[in-house]
PDB file of C-alpha atoms and ligand atoms in Angstrom:
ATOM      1  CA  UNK B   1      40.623 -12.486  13.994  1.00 91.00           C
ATOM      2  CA  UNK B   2      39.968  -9.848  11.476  1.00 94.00           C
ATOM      3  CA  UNK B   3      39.843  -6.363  13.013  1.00 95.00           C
ATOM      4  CA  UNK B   4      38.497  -2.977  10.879  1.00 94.00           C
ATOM      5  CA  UNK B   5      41.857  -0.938  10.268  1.00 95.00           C
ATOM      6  CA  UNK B   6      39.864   2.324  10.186  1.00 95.00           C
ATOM      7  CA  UNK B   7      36.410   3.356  12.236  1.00 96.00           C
ATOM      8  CA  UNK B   8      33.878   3.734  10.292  1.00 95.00           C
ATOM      9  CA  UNK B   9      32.205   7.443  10.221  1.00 97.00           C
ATOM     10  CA  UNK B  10      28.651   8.133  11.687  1.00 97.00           C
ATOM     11  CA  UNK B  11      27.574   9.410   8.178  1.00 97.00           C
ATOM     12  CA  UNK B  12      29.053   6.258   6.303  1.00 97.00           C
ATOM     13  CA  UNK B  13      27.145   3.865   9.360  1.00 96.00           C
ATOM     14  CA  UNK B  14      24.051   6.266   8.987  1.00 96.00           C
ATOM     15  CA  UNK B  15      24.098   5.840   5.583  1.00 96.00           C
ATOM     16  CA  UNK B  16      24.281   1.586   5.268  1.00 95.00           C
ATOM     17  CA  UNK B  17      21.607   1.910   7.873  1.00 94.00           C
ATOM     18  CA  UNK B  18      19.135   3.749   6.581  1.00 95.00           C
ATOM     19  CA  UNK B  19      19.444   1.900   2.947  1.00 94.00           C
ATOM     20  CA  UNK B  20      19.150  -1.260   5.115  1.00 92.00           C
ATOM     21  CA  UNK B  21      15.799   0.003   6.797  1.00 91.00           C
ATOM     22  CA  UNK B  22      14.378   1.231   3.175  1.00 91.00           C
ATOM     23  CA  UNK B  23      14.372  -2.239   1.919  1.00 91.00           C
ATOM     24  CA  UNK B  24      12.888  -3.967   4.755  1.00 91.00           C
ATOM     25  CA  UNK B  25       9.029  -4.766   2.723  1.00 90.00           C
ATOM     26  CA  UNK B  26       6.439  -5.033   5.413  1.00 88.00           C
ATOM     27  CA  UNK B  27       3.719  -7.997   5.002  1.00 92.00           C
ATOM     28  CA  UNK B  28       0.086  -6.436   4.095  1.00 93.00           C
ATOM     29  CA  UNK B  29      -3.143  -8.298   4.398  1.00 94.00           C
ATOM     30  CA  UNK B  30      -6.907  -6.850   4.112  1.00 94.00           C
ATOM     31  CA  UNK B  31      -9.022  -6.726   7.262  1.00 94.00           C
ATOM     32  CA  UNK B  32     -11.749  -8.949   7.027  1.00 92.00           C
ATOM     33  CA  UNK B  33     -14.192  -6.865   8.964  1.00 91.00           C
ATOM     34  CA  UNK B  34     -13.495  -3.173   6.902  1.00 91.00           C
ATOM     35  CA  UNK B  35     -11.306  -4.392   4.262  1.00 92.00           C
ATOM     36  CA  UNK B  36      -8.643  -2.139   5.079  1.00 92.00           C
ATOM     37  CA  UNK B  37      -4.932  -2.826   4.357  1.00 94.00           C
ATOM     38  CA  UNK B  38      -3.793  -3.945   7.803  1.00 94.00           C
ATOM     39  CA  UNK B  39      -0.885  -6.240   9.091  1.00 94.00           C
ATOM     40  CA  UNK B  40      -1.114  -9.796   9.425  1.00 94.00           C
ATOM     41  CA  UNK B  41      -1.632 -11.651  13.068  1.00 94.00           C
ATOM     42  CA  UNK B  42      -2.179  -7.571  13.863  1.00 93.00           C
ATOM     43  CA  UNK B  43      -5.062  -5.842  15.458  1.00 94.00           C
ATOM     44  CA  UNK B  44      -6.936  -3.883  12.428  1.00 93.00           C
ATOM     45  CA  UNK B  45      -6.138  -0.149  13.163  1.00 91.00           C
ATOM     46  CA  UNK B  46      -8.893   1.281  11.203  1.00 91.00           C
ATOM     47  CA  UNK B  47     -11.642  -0.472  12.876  1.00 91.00           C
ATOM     48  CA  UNK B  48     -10.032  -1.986  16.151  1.00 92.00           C
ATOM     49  CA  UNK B  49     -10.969  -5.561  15.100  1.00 92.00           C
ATOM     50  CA  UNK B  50      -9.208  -8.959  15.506  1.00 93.00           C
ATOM     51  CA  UNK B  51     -10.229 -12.640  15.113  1.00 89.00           C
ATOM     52  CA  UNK B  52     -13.880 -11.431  14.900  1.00 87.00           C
ATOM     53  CA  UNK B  53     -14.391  -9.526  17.460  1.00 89.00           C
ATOM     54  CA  UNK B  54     -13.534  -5.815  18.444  1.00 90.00           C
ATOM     55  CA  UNK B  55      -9.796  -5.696  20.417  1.00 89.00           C
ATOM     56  CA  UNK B  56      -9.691  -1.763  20.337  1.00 86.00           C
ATOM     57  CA  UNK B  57     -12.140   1.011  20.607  1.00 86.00           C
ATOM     58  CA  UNK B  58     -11.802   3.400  17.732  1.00 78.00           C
ATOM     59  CA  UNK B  59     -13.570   7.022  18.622  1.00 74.00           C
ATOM     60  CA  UNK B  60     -14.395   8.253  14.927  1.00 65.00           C
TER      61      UNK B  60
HETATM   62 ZN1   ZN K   1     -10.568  -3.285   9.944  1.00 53.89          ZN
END
């Protein structure tokens, strides 16, 4: 089995990771209710709704 000859530094795993992270696109509907960008199969942040009907209750 194939075993790393060196260990790899913090910075150098830091690194990889957080170029990894960067490229990771997340998915972006519109909420039907306030037409806000919001994630899919998500509760709508902005106005708390989901499937038509209010899930959360947003204080303004
Ligand atoms: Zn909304």
């Amino acid at each position: 089995m194939a075993v790393p000859k060196q260990k790899r530094s913090r910075s150098r795993t830091h690194l990889k990771r957080a170029k990894m992270y960067s490229s990771i696109k997340v998915a972006v509907s519109t909420c039907p209710n306030c037409g806000e960008p919001k994630q899919p199969h998500r509760v709508c942040l902005h106005c708390g709704y989901y499937g038509g009907r209010q899930i959360l209750e947003i204080g303004e």
